[in-house]
Each structure stands twice: as structure tokens, then as C-alpha cells.
XYZ file of C-alpha atoms in Angstrom:
709
model
C 0.000 0.000 0.000
C 2.888 2.360 0.782
C 6.580 2.368 1.591
C 5.573 1.827 5.214
C 3.516 -1.312 4.585
C 3.070 -4.317 2.334
C -0.054 -6.253 1.416
C -0.960 -9.875 0.842
C -4.035 -11.876 0.015
C -4.976 -14.192 2.877
C -7.701 -16.469 4.150
C -8.850 -16.872 7.720
C -9.667 -20.369 9.009
C -12.791 -21.469 7.120
C -13.336 -17.848 6.220
C -13.384 -15.668 3.092
C -10.403 -14.213 1.353
C -9.150 -10.921 2.772
C -6.419 -8.463 1.917
C -3.982 -8.059 4.794
C -1.780 -4.990 5.047
C 1.185 -5.353 7.373
C 3.006 -2.305 8.754
C 6.771 -2.474 8.352
C 9.061 -2.396 11.415
C 10.354 1.163 11.058
C 6.998 2.993 11.187
C 5.680 0.437 13.695
C 8.416 1.538 16.121
C 7.211 5.162 16.002
C 4.731 5.840 18.882
C 3.286 8.808 16.997
C 2.536 6.681 13.954
C 0.936 3.954 16.054
C -1.409 6.456 17.688
C -2.436 7.939 14.323
C -2.913 4.425 12.964
C -5.098 3.527 15.938
C -7.336 6.554 15.244
C -7.576 5.721 11.529
C -8.568 2.117 12.234
C -11.178 3.202 14.789
C -12.713 5.529 12.209
C -12.616 2.840 9.520
C -14.578 0.448 11.727
C -17.492 2.913 11.720
C -17.606 3.472 7.949
C -19.891 1.757 5.485
C -20.353 2.749 1.850
C -21.097 0.785 -1.285
C -17.878 2.028 -2.906
C -15.552 1.518 0.077
C -13.920 -1.876 0.637
C -14.798 -2.504 4.308
C -12.514 -3.333 7.197
C -12.754 -6.951 8.421
C -10.291 -6.973 11.312
C -7.185 -5.258 12.638
C -4.615 -5.414 15.410
C -3.021 -2.047 16.085
C -1.162 -3.311 19.197
C 0.711 -6.143 17.506
C 4.494 -5.716 17.236
C 3.823 -5.194 13.523
C 0.297 -3.750 13.296
C -1.959 -5.087 10.554
C -5.388 -4.611 9.045
C -7.544 -6.942 6.977
C -10.086 -5.714 4.428
C -12.547 -7.762 2.430
C -11.088 -9.236 -0.752
C -12.986 -7.821 -3.732
C -12.842 -9.356 -7.189
C -12.067 -6.824 -9.851
C -9.529 -5.191 -12.147
C -7.276 -2.222 -11.315
C -8.210 0.889 -13.282
C -4.733 1.241 -14.769
C -4.717 -2.331 -16.009
C -8.195 -1.978 -17.542
C -7.344 1.231 -19.413
C -3.902 0.139 -20.577
C -5.314 -3.128 -21.938
C -8.612 -1.920 -23.374
C -8.426 1.840 -23.783
C -10.390 4.782 -22.296
C -13.808 4.260 -20.730
C -17.077 5.489 -22.248
C -18.895 8.558 -20.915
C -21.478 6.519 -18.900
C -18.672 4.423 -17.406
C -16.648 7.552 -16.594
C -19.649 9.067 -14.829
C -20.107 5.846 -12.814
C -16.424 5.885 -11.923
C -16.456 9.557 -10.903
C -19.671 9.239 -8.910
C -18.530 6.122 -7.061
C -15.172 7.601 -6.103
C -16.801 10.850 -4.967
C -19.318 8.955 -2.822
C -16.564 6.886 -1.221
C -14.508 10.004 -0.460
C -17.590 11.813 0.815
C -18.104 9.057 3.397
C -14.455 9.238 4.448
C -14.350 13.032 4.659
C -17.615 13.210 6.590
C -15.989 11.003 9.232
C -12.959 13.286 9.441
C -10.708 10.878 7.520
C -8.766 11.247 4.286
C -7.598 8.605 1.852
C -4.359 9.896 0.382
C -3.927 7.122 -2.152
C -6.594 7.365 -4.847
C -4.867 6.581 -8.140
C -5.287 4.444 -11.267
C -3.390 1.707 -9.395
C -5.504 1.698 -6.240
C -8.955 2.116 -7.820
C -10.561 -1.270 -8.429
C -13.216 -1.773 -11.118
C -15.817 -4.332 -10.055
C -18.991 -5.591 -11.687
C -21.158 -3.124 -9.772
C -18.946 -0.050 -9.555
C -15.525 1.248 -8.537
C -13.990 0.502 -5.139
C -11.251 1.983 -2.964
C -10.012 0.672 0.374
C -11.487 2.206 3.475
C -7.938 2.761 4.749
C -5.861 4.663 2.252
C -2.181 5.439 2.290
C -2.761 8.370 4.657
C -3.471 5.867 7.437
C -0.009 4.357 6.935
C 1.854 7.627 7.223
C 2.895 7.972 3.586
C 2.856 11.767 3.475
C 0.490 14.720 4.024
C -3.031 14.407 2.666
C -6.224 16.430 2.841
C -9.750 16.280 1.438
C -8.644 18.735 -1.258
C -5.711 16.516 -2.306
C -8.117 13.561 -2.396
C -10.267 15.504 -4.872
C -7.199 16.321 -6.977
C -6.430 12.583 -7.012
C -10.023 11.760 -7.968
C -9.767 14.119 -10.929
C -6.482 12.541 -11.977
C -7.930 9.029 -11.867
C -10.978 9.991 -13.930
C -8.864 11.936 -16.433
C -6.612 8.874 -16.798
C -9.667 6.724 -17.500
C -10.927 9.215 -20.090
C -7.667 9.953 -21.893
C -5.694 6.760 -21.535
C -2.926 8.495 -19.655
C -2.581 11.983 -21.165
C -3.285 15.277 -19.421
C -5.664 16.514 -22.121
C -8.880 17.552 -20.357
C -10.630 17.731 -23.719
C -10.733 13.934 -23.546
C -13.329 14.350 -20.796
C -16.991 14.420 -21.848
C -18.724 17.771 -21.433
C -20.796 16.430 -18.542
C -17.594 15.938 -16.511
C -15.197 18.533 -17.891
C -16.212 21.363 -15.592
C -16.295 19.437 -12.325
C -13.113 17.469 -13.042
C -11.438 20.716 -14.061
C -12.427 22.087 -10.670
C -10.544 19.225 -8.996
C -7.337 20.602 -10.524
C -7.858 24.126 -9.183
C -4.426 25.397 -8.069
C -5.988 26.740 -4.865
C -6.963 23.625 -2.845
C -9.865 25.252 -0.903
C -11.473 26.184 -4.234
C -11.764 22.583 -5.377
C -15.193 20.989 -5.074
C -15.798 18.889 -2.010
C -16.718 15.261 -2.504
C -20.310 16.005 -1.507
C -20.511 18.938 -3.941
C -19.130 16.665 -6.646
C -21.856 14.073 -6.035
C -24.544 16.768 -6.010
C -23.244 18.265 -9.257
C -23.530 14.937 -11.058
C -26.947 14.080 -9.639
C -28.398 17.458 -10.672
C -27.472 16.824 -14.305
C -30.232 14.184 -14.427
C -28.449 12.220 -17.149
C -29.405 8.592 -17.897
C -27.640 5.906 -15.868
C -26.593 2.489 -17.066
C -29.127 -0.210 -16.245
C -26.977 -3.160 -17.329
C -23.222 -3.688 -17.112
C -21.320 -0.425 -16.715
C -18.025 -1.746 -18.076
C -17.120 -2.945 -21.582
C -17.386 -6.745 -22.031
C -13.655 -7.080 -22.602
C -12.945 -5.503 -19.202
C -15.377 -7.733 -17.325
C -13.933 -10.736 -19.171
C -10.549 -9.999 -17.578
C -11.905 -9.901 -14.025
C -11.937 -13.658 -13.214
C -8.331 -14.086 -14.281
C -7.230 -11.013 -12.356
C -9.064 -12.164 -9.240
C -7.651 -15.670 -9.536
C -4.162 -14.270 -9.930
C -4.600 -12.147 -6.833
C -6.444 -14.600 -4.647
C -5.111 -17.955 -5.828
C -7.186 -21.009 -6.658
C -8.261 -23.829 -4.312
C -6.255 -24.314 -1.134
C -3.784 -21.482 -0.611
C -0.109 -22.338 -0.303
C 1.560 -22.653 3.050
C 2.066 -19.269 4.672
C 5.504 -17.706 4.743
C 7.153 -17.382 8.100
C 6.109 -14.071 9.662
C 8.771 -11.722 10.980
C 9.980 -12.671 14.426
C 7.603 -11.403 17.065
C 5.180 -10.071 14.518
C 2.202 -11.633 16.271
C -0.115 -11.295 13.293
C -1.986 -14.575 13.732
C -4.548 -13.501 16.299
C -7.083 -15.359 14.157
C -4.541 -17.762 12.642
C -4.580 -15.940 9.331
C -3.160 -18.006 6.525
C -1.092 -15.567 4.533
C -0.883 -16.364 0.839
C 1.350 -14.312 -1.380
C -0.433 -13.380 -4.572
C 2.431 -13.027 -6.974
C 4.029 -10.198 -5.033
C 1.160 -7.726 -4.657
C -2.540 -8.104 -4.003
C -5.086 -6.545 -6.300
C -6.097 -4.080 -3.589
C -2.700 -3.541 -2.055
C 0.891 -3.812 -3.128
C 2.519 -0.702 -4.486
C -0.294 1.867 -4.213
C 2.003 4.711 -3.243
C 1.108 8.086 -1.803
C -0.537 10.302 -4.438
C 1.959 12.100 -6.612
C 2.358 12.947 -10.267
C 5.401 13.189 -12.460
C 6.364 13.360 -16.102
C 4.259 14.650 -18.962
C 1.339 12.270 -18.766
C -0.541 13.816 -15.833
C -1.825 17.233 -14.737
C 0.492 19.410 -12.685
C 1.010 18.278 -9.128
C -1.194 19.250 -6.212
C -1.240 22.965 -5.480
C 0.085 24.088 -8.850
C -1.691 25.427 -11.886
C -2.448 22.792 -14.507
C -1.730 23.177 -18.177
C -0.821 26.471 -19.831
C -1.044 29.453 -17.542
C 0.974 32.282 -16.040
C 4.414 30.930 -15.243
C 4.385 33.111 -12.145
C 1.077 32.830 -10.338
C -0.846 36.113 -10.366
C -0.154 37.551 -6.963
C 3.497 36.586 -7.131
C 5.964 38.764 -8.976
C 8.742 36.182 -8.947
C 10.759 35.740 -12.088
C 8.996 38.292 -14.291
C 9.600 41.825 -15.461
C 8.277 44.226 -12.857
C 8.354 47.995 -12.464
C 6.970 50.157 -9.713
C 4.997 53.351 -10.065
C 3.899 55.791 -7.423
C 0.183 55.877 -6.746
C 0.638 59.114 -4.842
C 1.983 62.613 -5.680
C 4.925 63.093 -8.018
C 8.191 61.178 -7.920
C 11.116 62.550 -9.832
C 12.041 59.138 -11.269
C 8.487 58.163 -12.259
C 6.454 58.597 -15.416
C 4.986 61.899 -16.536
C 2.337 63.080 -14.032
C -0.365 65.554 -15.026
C -2.677 67.252 -12.526
C -6.165 67.359 -14.009
C -7.565 70.842 -14.484
C -9.913 71.716 -17.293
C -12.785 74.039 -18.210
C -16.426 73.137 -17.804
C -17.825 71.393 -20.842
C -20.100 73.248 -23.255
C -23.013 70.936 -24.187
C -23.791 70.349 -27.828
C -27.462 70.074 -26.873
C -29.662 69.318 -23.898
C -33.314 68.244 -23.688
C -35.819 67.071 -21.074
C -37.948 63.966 -21.175
C -40.958 62.644 -19.297
C -39.303 59.622 -17.692
C -35.828 59.079 -16.284
C -33.777 56.691 -18.439
C -32.732 53.365 -16.944
C -30.103 52.608 -19.591
C -28.616 54.259 -22.708
C -26.405 53.194 -25.607
C -24.979 55.317 -28.414
C -23.692 54.798 -31.932
C -21.975 57.516 -33.879
C -25.348 58.915 -34.986
C -28.179 57.531 -32.840
C -28.873 57.100 -29.122
C -31.017 54.234 -27.825
C -32.781 55.327 -24.652
C -34.738 52.890 -22.445
C -37.034 53.712 -19.535
C -39.524 51.764 -17.440
C -42.229 52.559 -20.015
C -40.648 52.485 -23.499
C -37.515 52.413 -25.649
C -36.884 55.389 -27.946
C -34.193 56.617 -30.320
C -32.684 60.119 -30.530
C -30.615 61.837 -33.168
C -27.088 62.078 -31.725
C -26.473 65.470 -33.360
C -29.704 67.216 -32.267
C -31.343 65.164 -29.518
C -34.605 64.923 -31.455
C -36.673 61.761 -31.730
C -35.885 59.939 -34.953
C -37.982 56.734 -34.800
C -41.240 55.646 -33.263
C -40.944 54.630 -29.616
C -41.147 50.880 -28.967
C -42.740 48.890 -26.166
C -39.666 47.079 -24.774
C -38.732 48.482 -21.344
C -36.007 48.263 -18.740
C -37.878 48.515 -15.424
C -35.109 49.838 -13.198
C -31.516 50.993 -13.175
C -28.694 48.892 -11.752
C -25.211 50.355 -12.033
C -23.335 47.055 -11.829
C -25.217 45.655 -14.823
C -24.929 46.477 -18.480
C -27.963 45.532 -20.542
C -27.092 47.209 -23.840
C -24.501 46.900 -26.579
C -23.893 48.363 -30.033
C -21.947 46.917 -32.966
C -22.093 47.060 -36.761
C -25.275 49.120 -37.031
C -27.277 47.123 -34.479
C -28.364 47.903 -30.922
C -28.817 44.969 -28.535
C -30.983 45.287 -25.447
C -31.922 42.990 -22.577
C -35.442 44.137 -21.769
C -39.062 43.304 -20.930
C -41.985 43.329 -23.317
C -45.653 43.615 -22.314
C -45.923 39.822 -22.468
C -42.460 38.418 -21.686
C -39.692 39.303 -19.253
C -35.992 38.954 -19.913
C -35.901 39.278 -23.690
C -32.762 39.847 -25.766
C -33.726 42.063 -28.694
C -31.801 43.479 -31.659
C -32.722 46.836 -33.229
C -31.513 48.272 -36.529
C -29.905 51.651 -35.746
C -30.895 53.039 -39.165
C -34.639 52.341 -38.785
C -35.291 51.712 -35.085
C -37.074 48.474 -35.982
C -36.631 45.196 -34.158
C -34.599 42.717 -36.215
C -35.184 39.771 -33.861
C -35.933 38.934 -30.251
C -35.434 35.838 -28.108
C -36.816 35.128 -24.620
C -34.245 34.056 -22.026
C -36.575 33.011 -19.225
C -37.496 29.617 -20.667
C -34.770 27.099 -19.972
C -33.728 24.432 -22.358
C -34.990 20.973 -21.322
C -32.975 20.070 -18.274
C -31.151 23.394 -18.458
C -30.791 26.213 -15.934
C -33.582 28.565 -14.944
C -32.676 32.225 -14.555
C -32.987 33.605 -11.062
C -34.569 36.900 -12.091
C -34.743 39.050 -15.219
C -31.835 41.324 -14.352
C -29.663 39.689 -11.721
C -26.202 40.614 -12.923
C -26.931 40.413 -16.635
C -24.376 41.763 -19.074
C -24.726 42.029 -22.860
C -21.727 42.197 -25.198
C -20.912 41.666 -28.867
C -17.861 40.130 -30.514
C -17.899 39.763 -34.274
C -21.104 38.021 -35.297
C -21.931 36.745 -31.809
C -23.980 38.352 -29.048
C -23.365 37.193 -25.489
C -25.612 37.370 -22.431
C -24.103 36.612 -19.039
C -25.963 36.197 -15.768
C -26.741 33.870 -12.886
C -28.683 30.605 -12.670
C -30.507 28.953 -9.791
C -28.768 25.740 -8.817
C -30.879 24.769 -5.829
C -34.128 25.497 -4.090
C -34.428 27.738 -1.068
C -32.888 31.040 -0.091
C -29.417 32.226 -0.938
C -26.797 33.215 1.622
C -24.356 36.058 1.050
C -21.365 33.709 0.988
C -22.863 31.178 -1.415
C -20.767 30.565 -4.540
C -22.305 32.269 -7.550
C -23.208 29.972 -10.425
C -23.062 32.003 -13.585
C -23.826 31.357 -17.226
C -22.779 32.514 -20.680
C -25.198 32.237 -23.593
C -24.044 32.893 -27.137
C -26.419 33.957 -29.936
C -26.014 34.536 -33.651
C -26.051 38.319 -34.064
C -27.825 38.102 -37.417
C -30.920 36.138 -36.350
C -30.824 35.523 -32.583
C -30.314 31.768 -32.907
C -28.736 30.289 -29.784
C -25.280 28.913 -30.530
C -24.178 27.484 -27.177
C -24.290 28.005 -23.437
C -22.162 27.103 -20.410
C -22.575 27.575 -16.689
C -20.591 27.068 -13.502
C -19.296 28.587 -10.292
C -16.160 29.535 -12.230
C -18.236 31.967 -14.317
C -19.105 35.148 -12.395
C -17.640 38.162 -14.119
C -17.170 37.746 -17.878
C -15.072 39.748 -20.320
C -16.083 39.579 -23.999
C -13.327 41.169 -26.124
C -14.547 42.911 -29.294
C -12.443 40.562 -31.428
C -11.153 37.024 -31.201
C -12.666 33.795 -29.943
C -11.449 33.834 -26.349
C -13.468 35.131 -23.396
C -12.207 35.589 -19.843
C -14.337 34.401 -16.930
C -13.391 35.590 -13.451
C -14.796 34.132 -10.257
C -14.465 34.308 -6.486
C -16.395 33.703 -3.294
C -17.028 36.732 -1.053
C -14.620 36.688 1.878
C -12.229 34.208 0.291
C -8.587 35.161 -0.069
C -8.324 34.409 -3.747
C -10.158 34.546 -7.016
C -9.695 32.811 -10.314
C -9.549 33.703 -13.980
C -10.240 31.219 -16.733
C -10.267 31.375 -20.507
C -13.520 30.387 -22.209
C -13.007 29.212 -25.776
C -15.928 30.531 -27.830
C -14.590 28.745 -30.893
C -15.158 25.440 -29.076
C -18.648 26.342 -27.847
C -17.596 27.505 -24.410
C -14.975 24.907 -23.536
C -12.823 25.866 -20.566
C -9.222 26.662 -21.349
C -6.305 27.667 -19.143
C -6.932 29.071 -15.680
C -4.971 30.811 -12.961
C -5.480 31.907 -9.386
C -5.624 35.572 -8.389
C -4.251 35.591 -4.882
C -5.918 38.423 -3.057
C -9.364 39.118 -1.610
C -10.809 39.408 -5.060
C -14.072 41.112 -6.072
C -14.399 38.825 -9.087
C -17.641 37.394 -7.712
C -19.347 40.555 -9.022
C -21.609 40.022 -12.002
C -22.243 42.562 -14.736
C -19.673 44.932 -16.185
C -16.319 43.111 -16.659
C -13.569 43.820 -14.149
C -10.850 42.748 -16.593
C -9.915 43.998 -20.066
C -8.297 43.015 -23.353
C -5.836 44.519 -25.800
C -3.444 43.293 -28.490
C -4.052 39.625 -27.748
C -3.592 40.007 -23.984
C -5.962 39.765 -21.040
C -5.255 42.340 -18.313
C -6.409 42.101 -14.709
C -5.567 43.124 -11.155
C -3.765 40.621 -8.928
C -1.038 40.356 -6.336
C -2.260 42.147 -3.229
C -4.595 44.139 -5.456
C -1.655 46.368 -6.362
C -0.361 44.649 -9.506
C -1.600 44.683 -13.101
C -0.965 41.420 -14.954
C -0.970 40.903 -18.716
C -1.263 37.328 -19.991
C -1.577 35.817 -23.442
C -5.271 35.282 -24.168
C -4.680 31.954 -25.906
C -2.098 30.310 -23.625
C -2.493 32.194 -20.341
C 1.252 32.752 -20.135
C 2.295 35.958 -18.420
C 3.679 38.646 -20.733
C 4.407 41.263 -18.080
C 3.207 42.708 -14.802
C 3.349 46.169 -13.322
C 3.224 46.818 -9.606
C 1.929 50.089 -8.149
C 3.292 51.398 -4.868
C 1.829 54.026 -2.540
C 4.339 56.584 -1.411
C 2.738 56.979 2.015
C 2.723 53.248 2.678
C -1.034 52.764 2.331
C -2.335 49.688 0.578
C -2.870 50.210 -3.151
C -5.949 48.700 -4.806
C -6.299 48.966 -8.541
C -9.602 49.852 -10.122
C -11.078 48.234 -13.211
C -8.586 48.478 -16.090
C -9.909 49.443 -19.527
C -8.458 49.849 -23.006
C -9.031 52.199 -25.918
C -10.751 51.196 -29.180
C -7.501 49.963 -30.749
C -6.437 48.054 -27.624
C -2.940 49.566 -27.663
C -3.156 51.406 -24.320
C -4.559 50.250 -20.981
C -5.852 52.750 -18.410
C -5.779 51.849 -14.717
C -7.553 53.831 -11.952
C -5.425 53.863 -8.783
C -7.101 56.045 -6.177
C -6.472 59.666 -7.220
C -4.434 58.554 -10.235
C -5.352 57.313 -13.685
C -2.328 55.600 -15.232
C -1.887 54.948 -18.963
C 0.372 52.031 -19.945
C 1.373 50.522 -23.274
C -0.360 47.150 -23.560
C 2.505 45.509 -25.433
C 5.078 45.856 -22.633
C 3.524 47.618 -19.624
C 5.579 50.806 -19.891
C 4.003 54.032 -18.627
C 2.814 56.804 -20.907
C 1.418 59.194 -18.319
C -0.409 59.417 -14.992
C -3.308 61.867 -14.610
C -3.878 63.037 -11.025
C -7.056 64.346 -9.392
C -6.490 67.379 -7.189
C -9.861 68.049 -5.584
C -12.256 66.969 -2.870
C -15.502 65.029 -2.969
C -18.788 66.123 -1.364
C -17.706 64.768 2.033
C -14.487 66.750 2.019
C -12.290 63.735 1.296
C -9.860 63.372 -1.577
C -11.602 62.892 -4.893
C -10.913 59.413 -6.320
C -11.575 57.745 -9.609
C -14.769 55.707 -9.318
C -13.700 52.711 -11.411
C -13.299 50.509 -8.352
C -13.169 46.752 -8.815
C -15.533 46.331 -5.897
C -18.159 48.671 -7.358
C -18.472 47.252 -10.865
C -20.387 49.137 -13.541
C -19.055 51.219 -16.402
C -17.330 54.279 -14.982
C -14.783 54.785 -17.750
C -14.790 54.586 -21.526
C -12.777 55.727 -24.532
C -13.337 57.237 -27.935
C -10.652 57.249 -30.612
C -8.580 59.982 -28.926
C -10.237 60.720 -25.581
C -10.463 58.904 -22.245
C -13.633 59.477 -20.208
C -13.755 58.672 -16.493
C -15.861 59.642 -13.485
C -14.616 60.440 -10.003
C -16.083 60.205 -6.508
C -17.209 63.859 -6.688
C -19.537 62.695 -9.513
C -17.579 64.600 -12.131
C -17.014 63.282 -15.644
C -13.565 64.044 -17.029
C -12.510 64.073 -20.691
C -8.760 63.403 -20.917
C -6.534 63.629 -23.972
C -5.434 60.033 -24.637
C -2.050 61.141 -25.966
C -0.967 63.486 -23.162
C -3.113 62.822 -20.083
C -4.239 66.455 -19.877
C -7.880 67.323 -19.199
C -9.965 68.629 -22.085
C -13.030 69.382 -19.983
C -15.058 68.327 -16.998
C -18.821 67.966 -16.526
C -20.902 67.930 -13.366
C -24.646 68.283 -12.863
C -25.539 69.620 -9.379
C -29.054 68.227 -9.819
C -27.994 64.683 -10.699
C -29.410 61.742 -8.722
C -27.516 60.420 -5.704
C -26.425 57.407 -7.727
C -24.900 59.680 -10.375
C -25.787 60.097 -14.008
C -25.879 57.498 -16.750
C -23.559 58.058 -19.695
C -22.259 56.391 -22.805
C -19.886 57.136 -25.668
C -20.916 57.022 -29.325
C -18.380 58.036 -31.946
C -16.767 61.252 -30.698
C -19.729 62.207 -28.488
C -20.630 61.580 -24.862
C -24.337 61.234 -24.040
C -25.425 61.838 -20.450
C -28.754 61.031 -18.777
C -29.309 62.843 -15.465
C -32.800 62.508 -14.008
C -35.092 63.726 -16.823
C -32.376 65.562 -18.750
C -30.351 64.273 -21.705
C -27.128 66.084 -22.637
C -24.633 65.610 -25.472
C -21.016 66.800 -25.407
C -18.365 66.345 -28.084
C -15.017 64.832 -27.159
C -13.472 68.273 -27.641
C -16.001 69.807 -25.208
C -17.793 72.056 -27.641
């Protein structure tokens, strides 16, 4: 079973075959080991599960302690796969479910296994089996429930791939949950009970006849005979002097060196190229330095406080008040707005209308779709290639994704999102965290699904979804869901999305590539090791430019840039506060060409070249908010929502004094500022269309050019 023990097949007097595991002299002489072993055996005596091989007897006080478990006829997983190839999807689900149920029973009793592997998992006629006492009981190294789940994932991946580390060999029904077992942050892996629940809630058909291929079951009698011997067992070997193992006169029979349930099942470890990365490390392609660690990569520091002589160019923001192009009043306060270069789409709780961007006049007939209320963390509109997209209600149906032609104001298509696919997720509510975005010819809607009945607690993991639709006709292309999908970035180009996730109060978050070209398959992933706000739904808290994903990590003070396809880190830039205070980056955002990334850092807005992370300029606020405190840029990761945007040559950002700044993208100097003393407490809504900014403040709509005139 481990380096500290060896196993044999044996038969008690007139009794059934058992597998006896004998502790070797060195660990047996350690009082600490013997006490741990005594506790493990006591726990094992209380356990009973269909997928655990039960304990028959044990003597923990013998000079060489031993345990006996029931002999079970079957074939080791490794032998079955190496001889007959990967298992089918139904068989893989049976394997995964059985192992998870066995581990759930162990973990519920406060025990761990420590030795789940293709060598120790036994395939029997009615399901997989593992011994009730794993290698952890024999002192073969540290183990935990999380490392057991990593080992479960490895065993199932081996059965699916035949020994490679390619997770695409897993069927879609298992890919997400097995991928979770390889999470580089052990506490973020699913528990065994969560794993079982995940599979049961899929409601997929189960096998009613044999679960294994005929060629595998045909090998079982020979394997069992080889392990257990035929007829009368041979005479037992002489036990070690003073071993005292024959309390019940066990007849030890060597089974060719190792028993089918014992032998060389070593402590769980991985090596070489044929398995995922070892426990506690990121699997597959990903940042070579974990986000949150700046080891081994290019790093520069920039002040997030007043000027440093050796830092980048710093510009104190000071500009004239903007001169509106036009302003008009309406009857109802807008709940969301979106602008093209020529037309504004304006939604309220009673209608959706369209205004001429140059004059503010109505240009098309108002339509019935509505957005019933405003939520700053959500973004229900998008514009691309002459089409507006809106997540709205109609008089008859809630939660509708509709497309409107910006040249006519007419609806091109609409699709209801409230009706789930058969067996699919039901949406929690029409607007809980929904976000609409467009990339190429695909429209995406992101939100949250209900995974269980009853009320939700604040610290519950968020289960999110992504639905992809054909932008030309609204046809659904694919959908995915999972607790690893909270905050989603949809770049304007390319086939790779970035899903970020976290649990409130946890010390880390996670980012993961979603491959839209493969209908939402998960790609590389990496941990973000600080108290991350990536559980927020709605407006993305990450950004994209020049083939790179950019996001905040470290202690919240470092901007990371990683390759969107491989996840490998390109560069990182750390920000440092001069006064020693903790720095927390806001939501980064890029310009239309993706060449420059802008990062809010308290009073500063830093512009960096996306290609290499070098600074261009830092714009600095030099004012106070309404409470007398220092005015800060609002684009906080924790707040979500769109608080910054760019046109071709201008950066727009709001601050905590509820002022909108227009900043020259080339120099960092302010072109103008805008503030409405009569704006609502939550601030005004605004959007950018072409070289115009459109602002909705209570009942008033205002347009300003990027040049402020």
C-alpha cells in the first residue's frame, strides 16, 4: 500500500479471502505513527459505503500492526485502461460518482484517503472501489480532502484519456467538475459532496446493465484468480519474528508479489508529462508566475501618490467646464442608454426610444420594450455594426434579448431568455447581474442561474452562465454555466473570453479562458491571490488589448498581462503608494484599438502601453468630494459598472465627486469636466458614441463632443 507497509491476500480459518496490510518495522516503532494508525482504524470500523472496501479486522497493538479488508474481485483501473483503452462517458460518470461517494463518506468522518490513483482504484462488476484505509493511514505523506479531490480528478482523467493530461478527452458532462478538482488553490476545489450533487443534478441517464465494456469484465476472473489464488492457498511464509499477526490464525498467501487491492499503491503524486500538474500548482498552460506573485517576471513600480522625480509623466487634471452640444428634457428618467456615432437608444420603465445624436430629437417611433429599473453594476445594452442589442421586458415576456436596426429603429429579432432548455438552468430573475456584449457576429448574455431550491446566503458561490447567440438572427449557438463563471469579459475581437470568479470573503479569485470557438470549452486558468471582487456580475472587471488579457492581482496592487490563448504571463506592473497605504487597482480598460490600458489607482489614472507595460502618463485628481475627502476615480473593482470609456482619442472617467472628465489620450491632460448639481444620488448614466458623450441625469439628456464644444 505504501513504503511503510506491504499487502498480501490471505484467508482466515474457514473464512473468506481478505487483503492483509502489514506495517513495516520502522513505522511500527514510532509511537506517533501507532497512535495515528489507531485513530484511523477506529474511524474505519465505523464506515460503510457501497464504494468503500470494508474493514474486516485489525490489530493495532501487535508488534507489527496489521489490518484486513474484504477481498474484492475486480480489475485495477490502470490495467483496464492500458489493456482496453479509455472508458465510455457513462462508465466515466459511474467511476467519478462512485469515487466521490466513497470520499464523501471518508471526509464526513474526518478521515482522508491519500492514495486514490489508477493503481488503487478497483473496477468491479457493480462499480468502482477503494479501500477504506488509504495510504494516509499508513503515514505515507500529508493528505487532505482537497488533495483527495485532486487525485479523484487525476484518476478519472486517466480513464478518459488513456494516460494523457488533455482535459478535452473528458466528456462535457464531466469537464467542468473534473477541471475544478485541478484548481491550483486547494480550498477552491469541489468537495466530494458537492461533486456528487453536481452529477446528480445533471439528471443524465444511468446504465441499467453492465457499466463496463465486455472485454474488461472478461478480464476480471483471471485477475481475481491471480490475486487470490485457486483452491487451497499455499503454506504461509514465516512471519517476521515477534510479529504476532496470527490472532485469528490468518493463513497468509502471497499473490504473486502484490494483491489486487494492495501492493505498491504509493502516496498520491504525479510526475512526467502524462498527468496534470502536481497538487497545489496550476495545470496546463497558464501564467508561469502565479498572479499575486511577482517572482521571475519583469516588474516595475509606479507611485500611486503625488509626483516622484524618477516616475512617469504626471499631469494634474484641471480643465474648463464642458459646453453641451445640446440638452433636452424627457418625461421619464432613463434606466439605460447606448450610443452609436449617430443615434442614441434610450430605455425607460415605459418604453424604448431613439434620438438623433447630433440634435437630440426623436428619430424613430418609440417601442414597447422596457427596462424597469436601473442597476449600475449591470450592463444591458450593446452596439456593434449598425445594431443595438438590449436585454429588456416586453408587455408579455420578461428577460428578452432584442436586436434593433440603428438606421430604422425596428426590431430585427428577439429571443426570450426566461425559458430554460430541457434540463437546463432557470434564470434567477430578469436582471440579476446580466451583461450584454458583442464580438464579431456573436452576441453574449451573461448572468446567474438557480442551482438549488431555497434562499441564498451572502457567501454562497455564484453559479453564472454565458449564452451565445447569432447576431444576425438571434439563434442560440451554445451556453455554459458554472461557479467559475461570475464576471465575464467579452473582447470585441477574437474567440477567447475571460471568466473571473471568487467567493465573497475568500482570499483568492480565479480567472479562466472560455473558448468561444469550441462552444464555451474551458481553457487555461490561474489563481488571483488576493481578496478578489471577481464574484461581481455585470460589467467586466478585466480587459483586453493586443491579444492580452489584463487584470488586477497580487495584493490588489499589480496589473498582470497574460496571453489570451495560452495564459502565459507577458508582463506585470506593480503600483506602490508613497505613504505606505495599501494600493488597490480599479477596473482596467483599453481604448478602441487596444494599444493602451488605463488603470484607476485612487487619485491617479495611469496609462500604460499594452505591449510591454511601460508608462505613458499618470493623470492626477487634485480636488475633494462632497464629504471633504480626496476625490478618487470611481472605477473601483468592488463597485463594478461602467465608470470609464474611450473614444478614438479621448479617455472618459468619473470620479467620486460625480464629475465626468474628458482626458486627452495622448498626453493625459484634461480637455473638460462635466458635473450636474441636480444629478441623482447614484450619479448620471452616460455612454460614448463616436466622438460624443451622451449623459442622462434625471429627466435631462445632454450631449457633449469629445473636444467639449
